[in-house]
């Protein structure tokens, strides 16, 4: 069934749920997101307890450290990448494989841009003495934002694998759920970033 | 073997089959074997502890060794014995109970097993590589950071790997139960074991990530000089307590809910009566699961969180008693008016009810925070949790071994040996733990490797240790029973106990690798009982005609991925020692895992199809010619 | 199958015997024979909760036994097919509402006492001269000993807590290295000693400890802290207010006391050279010492928390502390001492006293 030849008209409305394996992946990615939410919630709670806490005479604080303009650009990149992944799913619903591949590729490029800026930001902090082991605050900051960054890396590798793997195969009911699951994961990463931007950067600088 | 391929296999081929299997039935057997092995190891650790505590000022084991024993006993029993044994039953039974061919993600099912097993192996290597962890199964932050040697590192890494396996399996079962029920099986027609497994899996999904985070923080603090728990650098040890118990309390419900579910299967079968108050039982299960997340700080009443926090958690903890009590009453009312046959599984169920109630009521006492100020960290607590764990979970596991052995192995365990095991173990259990309530009230703290004479504790400790010896004998008898049953005659029948109610009893053993040859049609709650009592003695009505069956492929990749994490753990472990090979090994291990994941993603894996002729041939081979339904 | 019947008997026996339980255990360590308002109220909560729970257990046991005994297949025969009952809405309501009521009844004293025991406002109260009215003791838990500082009185001691009877005694609790927990079972519940914050609570001692078998209440560490966690005992001596005031005065009188390296007494000489840097012999000072204050050592009940109070025990301890308390922090801190030196220093330490 997975390799039946389709036309845009015969392609199912919800291709990611048209097979049993597809339905399983659909429910599965949402349940996985639930567990990932709890993971980030725990790290957020740890961060909030340790914000600005360090050894006696601690010189670093959120208010002085974080730069909102950079964080804002990173946010825009990531939010846009979420939008482009929505376009990719739109094309998937309409059986337009080329559209899927192009918009997923743009998503990856925007994600790479985000990552580059984040690496630049971290390098800047470490260079100024605010490294992972400097204090409880620094350990918490890098763990929270770093865990998110790791999720971004995983998401990018995932989407890239899908793009390359399916380049010769085209869209079918076997790989449609895989694209869908990756896009849900990508949206999740974006939502977590909104929280990070708000809780870490905005609340950190504005108090 | 419960699922037989039509051709006979050599030894090497059988080993390869088990290393690569994604079949829920085989994985169920593997979980059962691994769980039993670790149960025996952890039980032996307990025996050594009780021998040390038999008399005051004993020197049977040293103080340091005792702390390692108590840590490994708790950690192994909860993570590496109880959980896999219950997973074993969930794997063996749930797909059959809902009329499915396998779980939603067979590959992940195998991955979950191998991650658990390699994490368990890694943790146990600590005994040979410098010493086991010694900061308690709760591994509180200040002691855990202070503890010399690599013991705690083994704990952190071993549980991180094992826990990932559990989380994967939890997600797997949720999806399976939601999407793969046979036609006609609505949620409110699902057997209770399926319901409790669903809620348990939801608990796993939400409770394991905080543990993952806590273990990660401990890992980086110990191995990479982070500062989460170092108060001189701004850190706070109470964060560990919170994260651990936000996991730790739901964890005990993760263990007890499947046990409740198993008894909800056993009691109706041997009382010949349907489960009383089904919808209340479902509701109570959901409520217990939910409330289980609201009570974690009752483990921290003496930490100094303040009166208001203690007050809130005290009341929330008392609240859990209500749905739990509801369940006990419903089980009793199932027996009421029924026709009870006291087989070994039923014996365990009958022993469970008073034992668990005793454990539950001491729990309510502990919920009264000011009283808990006296009881916390004393032997009263040890008595309480052993009553609920042994009285609740271990009895469920032992009873379900007998109950489900016919389905899993096409053999029966001996009833006679089973009854001996029950009585010796049960008497030993009460002998050991009842008296510990009093030791706690008489001022004996827990986790003590010895005690001075003349504090009024000598006699009770002695009696408690005698009970441990009885329990050890009981477990030996159980293991003997298992070994002896391998040589007994195959059963080759359906509905071994005669009064099966749910779908898993409708299939003839040995169960074919594809389970039901046609998906059954579920016409009500207790679907098999329904069919039987409408005169359909030969099995179920089917929802589809006989057709091609789509099955998943075996794969060696789950084992390889797990080995990768095992290798990486060694790299992380020896990095703080300054070994130059540590980081390369860490990267190598992660590369193996990620590489295997990418290989998995790059290939198409569409499974294989079993053609109708093959199905007919398999059924004939297993059950002989004739009308096999 | 009479095992259920045995259980029923056991539990009703328990309920009745509770009153007699107070004879259980030793009176210097058991929670069942408490001294002081805090321990007594906790004991009352124990009795109250046991009674309610015993009620539940009795009801459940009776139902369980009756259900089982009537339903045995050996009695009913193989052919009997029971009625397949779905449930009973009425029963579900009953066994939901009644437990809720019982829990509400238990919750009331629970909540009242929770707030009561957390009320440490009196720690800040001062009289007209600005002196604190309530006695506060700073407890520092260390590996593997206890330091007790009396800030208002300016004195410090270790291992043996001395307190007055008949009034609330407040405690500031902290740990110096890893988490411990401060517990005097016969007097009241415990409170953890954390490394990063100070916990506060109070206890009340209504009985003078000299009436007890060994003249002291037993204190325990109640949080796993390492290999010698089981050996981290301390003792509590409770005196009437006058006796306590005398003790405080005697401790204050030791101001400036020290050991001299030039002493002719071998014991004092050894002590000055090998022990004095960690162990003070003056009771006046602050907390934060490396080792237990030994000013009143001769008046204490134990050596190193667990050994009998004799010079032989001191010799044993000083010769090889690691063998007594594995993981302790005194091991290796003072170099080799000859047997003669050890014997002399043991006599010297045993002679340190503030009582007549």
PDB file of N, CA, C and O in Angstrom, chain B residues 52-82:
ATOM      1  N   UNK B  52      24.048  -9.127  58.404  1.00  0.00           N
ATOM      2  CA  UNK B  52      24.859  -8.140  59.113  1.00  0.00           C
ATOM      3  C   UNK B  52      24.087  -7.550  60.287  1.00  0.00           C
ATOM      4  O   UNK B  52      24.647  -7.281  61.350  1.00  0.00           O
ATOM      5  N   UNK B  53      22.767  -7.370  60.107  1.00  0.00           N
ATOM      6  CA  UNK B  53      21.975  -6.709  61.148  1.00  0.00           C
ATOM      7  C   UNK B  53      21.355  -7.683  62.150  1.00  0.00           C
ATOM      8  O   UNK B  53      20.599  -7.289  63.023  1.00  0.00           O
ATOM      9  N   UNK B  54      21.708  -8.957  62.011  1.00  0.00           N
ATOM     10  CA  UNK B  54      21.084  -9.965  62.867  1.00  0.00           C
ATOM     11  C   UNK B  54      21.419  -9.753  64.341  1.00  0.00           C
ATOM     12  O   UNK B  54      20.591  -9.979  65.221  1.00  0.00           O
ATOM     13  N   UNK B  55      22.685  -9.339  64.579  1.00  0.00           N
ATOM     14  CA  UNK B  55      23.125  -9.091  65.953  1.00  0.00           C
ATOM     15  C   UNK B  55      23.794  -7.725  66.000  1.00  0.00           C
ATOM     16  O   UNK B  55      24.298  -7.245  64.996  1.00  0.00           O
ATOM     17  N   UNK B  56      23.803  -7.110  67.212  1.00  0.00           N
ATOM     18  CA  UNK B  56      24.424  -5.785  67.279  1.00  0.00           C
ATOM     19  C   UNK B  56      25.932  -5.853  67.059  1.00  0.00           C
ATOM     20  O   UNK B  56      26.553  -6.888  67.249  1.00  0.00           O
ATOM     21  N   UNK B  57      26.479  -4.725  66.605  1.00  0.00           N
ATOM     22  CA  UNK B  57      27.929  -4.578  66.415  1.00  0.00           C
ATOM     23  C   UNK B  57      28.542  -5.706  65.602  1.00  0.00           C
ATOM     24  O   UNK B  57      29.640  -6.165  65.876  1.00  0.00           O
ATOM     25  N   UNK B  58      27.821  -6.151  64.607  1.00  0.00           N
ATOM     26  CA  UNK B  58      28.285  -7.249  63.789  1.00  0.00           C
ATOM     27  C   UNK B  58      29.365  -6.779  62.813  1.00  0.00           C
ATOM     28  O   UNK B  58      29.413  -5.607  62.442  1.00  0.00           O
ATOM     29  N   UNK B  59      30.226  -7.698  62.397  1.00  0.00           N
ATOM     30  CA  UNK B  59      31.233  -7.315  61.398  1.00  0.00           C
ATOM     31  C   UNK B  59      31.216  -8.259  60.212  1.00  0.00           C
ATOM     32  O   UNK B  59      32.255  -8.562  59.625  1.00  0.00           O
ATOM     33  N   UNK B  60      30.048  -8.732  59.857  1.00  0.00           N
ATOM     34  CA  UNK B  60      29.904  -9.624  58.701  1.00  0.00           C
ATOM     35  C   UNK B  60      30.285  -8.902  57.406  1.00  0.00           C
ATOM     36  O   UNK B  60      30.943  -9.442  56.533  1.00  0.00           O
ATOM     37  N   UNK B  61      29.820  -7.661  57.260  1.00  0.00           N
ATOM     38  CA  UNK B  61      30.293  -6.811  56.166  1.00  0.00           C
ATOM     39  C   UNK B  61      30.721  -5.483  56.762  1.00  0.00           C
ATOM     40  O   UNK B  61      30.235  -5.082  57.822  1.00  0.00           O
ATOM     41  N   UNK B  62      31.612  -4.778  56.051  1.00  0.00           N
ATOM     42  CA  UNK B  62      32.088  -3.491  56.571  1.00  0.00           C
ATOM     43  C   UNK B  62      31.035  -2.413  56.334  1.00  0.00           C
ATOM     44  O   UNK B  62      30.073  -2.614  55.588  1.00  0.00           O
ATOM     45  N   UNK B  63      31.268  -1.268  56.961  1.00  0.00           N
ATOM     46  CA  UNK B  63      30.311  -0.161  56.828  1.00  0.00           C
ATOM     47  C   UNK B  63      30.173   0.279  55.376  1.00  0.00           C
ATOM     48  O   UNK B  63      29.075   0.479  54.858  1.00  0.00           O
ATOM     49  N   UNK B  64      31.325   0.420  54.704  1.00  0.00           N
ATOM     50  CA  UNK B  64      31.293   0.854  53.310  1.00  0.00           C
ATOM     51  C   UNK B  64      30.583  -0.149  52.429  1.00  0.00           C
ATOM     52  O   UNK B  64      29.766   0.213  51.574  1.00  0.00           O
ATOM     53  N   UNK B  65      30.867  -1.428  52.621  1.00  0.00           N
ATOM     54  CA  UNK B  65      30.214  -2.471  51.825  1.00  0.00           C
ATOM     55  C   UNK B  65      28.721  -2.474  52.078  1.00  0.00           C
ATOM     56  O   UNK B  65      27.921  -2.609  51.143  1.00  0.00           O
ATOM     57  N   UNK B  66      28.328  -2.283  53.343  1.00  0.00           N
ATOM     58  CA  UNK B  66      26.909  -2.271  53.659  1.00  0.00           C
ATOM     59  C   UNK B  66      26.203  -1.161  52.898  1.00  0.00           C
ATOM     60  O   UNK B  66      25.119  -1.358  52.343  1.00  0.00           O
ATOM     61  N   UNK B  67      26.827   0.016  52.839  1.00  0.00           N
ATOM     62  CA  UNK B  67      26.204   1.121  52.111  1.00  0.00           C
ATOM     63  C   UNK B  67      26.073   0.804  50.629  1.00  0.00           C
ATOM     64  O   UNK B  67      25.099   1.189  49.973  1.00  0.00           O
ATOM     65  N   UNK B  68      27.063   0.081  50.088  1.00  0.00           N
ATOM     66  CA  UNK B  68      26.947  -0.347  48.685  1.00  0.00           C
ATOM     67  C   UNK B  68      25.801  -1.339  48.516  1.00  0.00           C
ATOM     68  O   UNK B  68      25.030  -1.267  47.561  1.00  0.00           O
ATOM     69  N   UNK B  69      25.680  -2.267  49.462  1.00  0.00           N
ATOM     70  CA  UNK B  69      24.611  -3.267  49.374  1.00  0.00           C
ATOM     71  C   UNK B  69      23.240  -2.596  49.431  1.00  0.00           C
ATOM     72  O   UNK B  69      22.351  -2.914  48.636  1.00  0.00           O
ATOM     73  N   UNK B  70      23.081  -1.646  50.373  1.00  0.00           N
ATOM     74  CA  UNK B  70      21.754  -1.054  50.503  1.00  0.00           C
ATOM     75  C   UNK B  70      21.407  -0.226  49.274  1.00  0.00           C
ATOM     76  O   UNK B  70      20.258  -0.220  48.818  1.00  0.00           O
ATOM     77  N   UNK B  71      22.416   0.427  48.691  1.00  0.00           N
ATOM     78  CA  UNK B  71      22.168   1.217  47.490  1.00  0.00           C
ATOM     79  C   UNK B  71      21.782   0.311  46.328  1.00  0.00           C
ATOM     80  O   UNK B  71      20.799   0.553  45.625  1.00  0.00           O
ATOM     81  N   UNK B  72      22.567  -0.739  46.136  1.00  0.00           N
ATOM     82  CA  UNK B  72      22.310  -1.617  44.996  1.00  0.00           C
ATOM     83  C   UNK B  72      21.016  -2.407  45.179  1.00  0.00           C
ATOM     84  O   UNK B  72      20.291  -2.656  44.223  1.00  0.00           O
ATOM     85  N   UNK B  73      20.702  -2.775  46.425  1.00  0.00           N
ATOM     86  CA  UNK B  73      19.460  -3.506  46.663  1.00  0.00           C
ATOM     87  C   UNK B  73      18.270  -2.664  46.208  1.00  0.00           C
ATOM     88  O   UNK B  73      17.431  -3.119  45.429  1.00  0.00           O
ATOM     89  N   UNK B  74      18.222  -1.430  46.665  1.00  0.00           N
ATOM     90  CA  UNK B  74      17.086  -0.579  46.293  1.00  0.00           C
ATOM     91  C   UNK B  74      17.052  -0.281  44.807  1.00  0.00           C
ATOM     92  O   UNK B  74      16.027  -0.422  44.137  1.00  0.00           O
ATOM     93  N   UNK B  75      18.212   0.140  44.273  1.00  0.00           N
ATOM     94  CA  UNK B  75      18.268   0.516  42.865  1.00  0.00           C
ATOM     95  C   UNK B  75      17.912  -0.664  41.975  1.00  0.00           C
ATOM     96  O   UNK B  75      17.096  -0.548  41.050  1.00  0.00           O
ATOM     97  N   UNK B  76      18.510  -1.811  42.248  1.00  0.00           N
ATOM     98  CA  UNK B  76      18.271  -2.991  41.406  1.00  0.00           C
ATOM     99  C   UNK B  76      16.832  -3.461  41.510  1.00  0.00           C
ATOM    100  O   UNK B  76      16.180  -3.719  40.490  1.00  0.00           O
ATOM    101  N   UNK B  77      16.305  -3.567  42.720  1.00  0.00           N
ATOM    102  CA  UNK B  77      14.933  -4.063  42.874  1.00  0.00           C
ATOM    103  C   UNK B  77      13.934  -3.197  42.119  1.00  0.00           C
ATOM    104  O   UNK B  77      13.063  -3.696  41.399  1.00  0.00           O
ATOM    105  N   UNK B  78      14.056  -1.871  42.252  1.00  0.00           N
ATOM    106  CA  UNK B  78      13.042  -1.011  41.651  1.00  0.00           C
ATOM    107  C   UNK B  78      13.221  -0.853  40.150  1.00  0.00           C
ATOM    108  O   UNK B  78      12.276  -0.963  39.381  1.00  0.00           O
ATOM    109  N   UNK B  79      14.479  -0.564  39.718  1.00  0.00           N
ATOM    110  CA  UNK B  79      14.700  -0.267  38.307  1.00  0.00           C
ATOM    111  C   UNK B  79      14.945  -1.502  37.461  1.00  0.00           C
ATOM    112  O   UNK B  79      14.573  -1.544  36.290  1.00  0.00           O
ATOM    113  N   UNK B  80      15.627  -2.496  38.032  1.00  0.00           N
ATOM    114  CA  UNK B  80      16.132  -3.588  37.204  1.00  0.00           C
ATOM    115  C   UNK B  80      15.464  -4.927  37.476  1.00  0.00           C
ATOM    116  O   UNK B  80      15.772  -5.906  36.829  1.00  0.00           O
ATOM    117  N   UNK B  81      14.575  -4.980  38.470  1.00  0.00           N
ATOM    118  CA  UNK B  81      13.851  -6.224  38.718  1.00  0.00           C
ATOM    119  C   UNK B  81      12.350  -5.997  38.540  1.00  0.00           C
ATOM    120  O   UNK B  81      11.727  -6.577  37.647  1.00  0.00           O
ATOM    121  N   UNK B  82      11.769  -5.143  39.370  1.00  0.00           N
ATOM    122  CA  UNK B  82      10.314  -4.950  39.318  1.00  0.00           C
ATOM    123  C   UNK B  82       9.870  -4.411  37.965  1.00  0.00           C
ATOM    124  O   UNK B  82       8.945  -4.949  37.336  1.00  0.00           O
TER     125      UNK B  82
END
